[in-house]
Tab-separated table of C-alpha atoms in Angstrom:
chain	number	residue	atom	x	y	z
A	20	UNK	CA	-69.994	88.561	158.096
A	21	UNK	CA	-72.817	86.721	156.553
A	22	UNK	CA	-72.817	83.394	154.490
A	23	UNK	CA	-76.160	82.309	153.257
A	24	UNK	CA	-77.753	79.945	150.819
A	25	UNK	CA	-81.434	81.078	149.848
A	26	UNK	CA	-83.095	78.346	148.329
A	27	UNK	CA	-86.443	79.469	146.214
A	28	UNK	CA	-89.041	77.113	145.296
A	29	UNK	CA	-91.772	77.687	142.973
A	30	UNK	CA	-93.851	76.983	139.755
A	31	UNK	CA	-93.613	79.015	136.754
A	32	UNK	CA	-95.034	82.504	137.132
A	33	UNK	CA	-94.541	82.405	141.029
A	34	UNK	CA	-92.021	85.470	141.304
A	35	UNK	CA	-89.193	83.525	142.008
A	36	UNK	CA	-86.732	85.666	140.010
A	37	UNK	CA	-88.323	88.865	141.548
A	38	UNK	CA	-88.135	87.718	145.178
A	39	UNK	CA	-84.589	86.622	144.386
A	40	UNK	CA	-83.452	90.268	143.328
A	41	UNK	CA	-85.235	91.366	146.639
A	42	UNK	CA	-83.294	89.188	148.565
A	43	UNK	CA	-80.165	90.084	146.651
A	44	UNK	CA	-80.322	93.708	147.070
A	45	UNK	CA	-80.908	93.031	150.929
A	46	UNK	CA	-77.677	91.327	151.049
A	47	UNK	CA	-75.875	93.605	149.221
A	48	UNK	CA	-77.365	96.832	151.374
A	49	UNK	CA	-75.792	94.953	154.846
A	50	UNK	CA	-72.767	93.348	152.798
A	51	UNK	CA	-71.619	95.381	150.346
A	52	UNK	CA	-68.306	94.070	149.478
A	53	UNK	CA	-69.643	90.374	149.889
A	54	UNK	CA	-70.319	87.927	146.970
A	55	UNK	CA	-73.649	87.018	145.264
A	56	UNK	CA	-74.124	84.003	143.083
A	57	UNK	CA	-77.592	84.165	141.776
A	58	UNK	CA	-78.201	80.397	140.251
A	59	UNK	CA	-81.432	80.409	137.660
A	60	UNK	CA	-81.617	78.101	134.792
A	61	UNK	CA	-83.740	80.850	133.255
A	62	UNK	CA	-80.569	83.189	133.056
A	63	UNK	CA	-79.318	80.687	130.278
A	64	UNK	CA	-82.065	80.843	128.003
A	65	UNK	CA	-81.418	84.390	126.625
A	66	UNK	CA	-80.512	84.945	123.261
A	67	UNK	CA	-79.997	88.407	122.404
A	68	UNK	CA	-82.394	89.628	125.237
A	69	UNK	CA	-85.073	86.984	123.807
A	70	UNK	CA	-86.256	84.061	126.147
A	71	UNK	CA	-85.946	81.388	123.810
A	72	UNK	CA	-86.868	77.606	125.561
A	73	UNK	CA	-86.311	74.339	123.748
A	74	UNK	CA	-85.777	70.895	125.341
A	75	UNK	CA	-82.015	70.767	123.986
A	76	UNK	CA	-81.498	74.429	125.344
A	77	UNK	CA	-83.052	73.775	128.950
A	78	UNK	CA	-80.787	71.140	129.089
A	79	UNK	CA	-77.549	73.040	128.083
A	80	UNK	CA	-79.077	75.869	130.632
A	81	UNK	CA	-79.386	73.329	133.406
A	82	UNK	CA	-75.657	71.879	133.158
A	83	UNK	CA	-74.378	75.758	132.629
A	84	UNK	CA	-76.322	76.546	135.859
A	85	UNK	CA	-74.688	73.688	137.766
A	86	UNK	CA	-71.312	74.693	136.892
A	87	UNK	CA	-72.101	78.398	137.802
A	88	UNK	CA	-73.210	76.412	141.463
A	89	UNK	CA	-70.361	74.508	141.563
A	90	UNK	CA	-68.070	77.757	141.066
A	91	UNK	CA	-70.183	79.397	143.952
A	92	UNK	CA	-69.535	76.491	146.368
A	93	UNK	CA	-65.800	76.439	145.324
A	94	UNK	CA	-65.629	80.533	146.090
A	95	UNK	CA	-67.369	79.409	149.551
A	96	UNK	CA	-64.925	77.101	150.373
A	97	UNK	CA	-61.905	79.056	149.199
A	98	UNK	CA	-62.881	82.385	150.833
A	99	UNK	CA	-64.312	81.508	154.423
A	100	UNK	CA	-63.971	85.065	155.763
A	101	UNK	CA	-65.745	86.977	152.774
A	102	UNK	CA	-69.684	87.129	153.310
A	103	UNK	CA	-71.628	85.210	150.482
A	104	UNK	CA	-74.917	84.818	149.110
A	105	UNK	CA	-76.228	81.748	146.883
A	106	UNK	CA	-79.078	81.952	145.849
A	107	UNK	CA	-81.016	79.112	143.616
A	108	UNK	CA	-84.071	79.744	142.268
A	109	UNK	CA	-85.327	77.236	139.967
A	110	UNK	CA	-88.473	75.495	139.248
A	111	UNK	CA	-89.616	72.099	140.820
A	112	UNK	CA	-86.129	71.575	142.868
A	113	UNK	CA	-86.390	67.997	143.571
A	114	UNK	CA	-86.091	66.991	147.340
A	115	UNK	CA	-82.777	65.109	146.740
A	116	UNK	CA	-81.262	68.373	144.897
A	117	UNK	CA	-82.360	70.279	148.115
A	118	UNK	CA	-81.033	68.139	150.450
A	119	UNK	CA	-77.368	67.645	148.453
A	120	UNK	CA	-77.468	71.786	148.764
A	121	UNK	CA	-78.048	71.923	152.201
A	122	UNK	CA	-75.473	69.225	152.823
A	123	UNK	CA	-72.850	71.499	150.825
A	124	UNK	CA	-74.094	74.551	152.797
A	125	UNK	CA	-73.995	73.198	156.060
A	126	UNK	CA	-70.464	71.808	155.357
A	127	UNK	CA	-69.441	75.361	154.426
A	128	UNK	CA	-71.116	77.022	157.660
A	129	UNK	CA	-73.748	78.797	155.696
A	130	UNK	CA	-76.936	79.785	156.816
A	131	UNK	CA	-80.078	78.178	154.831
A	132	UNK	CA	-83.152	79.608	154.171
A	133	UNK	CA	-85.995	77.898	152.186
A	134	UNK	CA	-88.991	79.609	150.413
A	135	UNK	CA	-91.872	78.865	148.502
A	136	UNK	CA	-93.753	81.170	146.388
A	137	UNK	CA	-97.036	80.340	145.117
A	138	UNK	CA	-97.999	83.627	143.466
A	139	UNK	CA	-100.091	83.467	139.847
A	140	UNK	CA	-98.318	86.229	137.475
A	141	UNK	CA	-98.469	85.912	134.265
A	142	UNK	CA	-95.413	83.917	133.501
A	143	UNK	CA	-93.265	85.466	131.132
A	144	UNK	CA	-92.072	82.196	129.475
A	145	UNK	CA	-95.323	81.368	128.020
A	146	UNK	CA	-95.739	78.343	129.718
A	147	UNK	CA	-99.061	76.702	129.464
A	148	UNK	CA	-101.863	76.688	132.282
A	149	UNK	CA	-101.792	72.665	132.395
A	150	UNK	CA	-97.739	72.642	132.856
A	151	UNK	CA	-98.285	75.686	135.567
A	152	UNK	CA	-100.315	73.521	137.590
A	153	UNK	CA	-98.484	70.850	137.136
A	154	UNK	CA	-95.262	72.418	138.693
A	155	UNK	CA	-97.539	73.703	141.470
A	156	UNK	CA	-98.991	70.148	142.466
A	157	UNK	CA	-95.185	68.600	142.121
A	158	UNK	CA	-94.486	71.277	144.725
A	159	UNK	CA	-97.516	70.588	147.073
A	160	UNK	CA	-96.521	66.738	146.873
A	161	UNK	CA	-93.037	67.693	147.907
A	162	UNK	CA	-93.068	70.011	151.014
A	163	UNK	CA	-89.630	70.949	152.798
A	164	UNK	CA	-88.778	70.898	156.600
A	165	UNK	CA	-88.476	74.545	157.664
A	166	UNK	CA	-89.703	75.885	154.207
A	167	UNK	CA	-91.043	79.220	154.810
A	168	UNK	CA	-94.281	79.982	152.665
A	169	UNK	CA	-94.708	83.476	151.181
A	170	UNK	CA	-98.160	84.429	151.615
A	171	UNK	CA	-99.276	85.017	147.824
A	172	UNK	CA	-99.879	88.789	146.352
A	173	UNK	CA	-101.791	87.508	143.431
A	174	UNK	CA	-104.105	84.361	144.371
A	175	UNK	CA	-104.429	81.380	141.852
A	176	UNK	CA	-107.259	82.704	139.329
A	177	UNK	CA	-110.900	80.957	139.378
A	178	UNK	CA	-110.634	79.271	135.959
A	179	UNK	CA	-107.170	78.020	137.108
A	180	UNK	CA	-108.855	76.776	140.235
A	181	UNK	CA	-111.360	74.804	138.502
A	182	UNK	CA	-108.707	73.151	136.003
A	183	UNK	CA	-106.354	72.212	139.033
A	184	UNK	CA	-109.585	70.504	140.417
A	185	UNK	CA	-110.465	68.436	137.351
A	186	UNK	CA	-106.668	67.601	137.132
A	187	UNK	CA	-106.734	66.118	141.003
A	188	UNK	CA	-109.942	64.482	140.123
A	189	UNK	CA	-108.391	62.657	137.086
A	190	UNK	CA	-105.536	61.822	138.964
A	191	UNK	CA	-107.612	60.583	142.003
A	192	UNK	CA	-109.645	58.245	139.422
A	193	UNK	CA	-106.131	56.518	138.228
A	194	UNK	CA	-104.997	55.884	141.738
A	195	UNK	CA	-108.308	53.830	142.559
């Protein structure tokens, strides 16, 4: 039997969804009758197969994802004898949110794995480069204990490194 929480953090285009799917396949191969919950805000932003992002839809997606997570926790509590995998793969999970999820998972005797992805694939949701780099910086400034850093398959392109450098210099000037 396996009871596990996997937290996957990364900026847009880092490969969170793909990595989550790989972890789910691995779990299902080992525990075919196990229960899987994959929590990702983006799952609730598709309309007729098309990704549609607006601020309002995103707020709604966050609520729906939290509801799905609440039902996953309830299932884990109600069925302690069943193998379960809960995968949370959202952009910029805050430290307090991660801490809360870890506390719940610990209370349910679940093992916890935390991953950080740093690939720079073309993001599927047309998020602009400055937002992607801001997400990247936010995660850099909030490392997690025991977080497993996954070596990037697709590193940050040169043009993005130059933009990131300018963003960091500009930020440093504001803090002087």
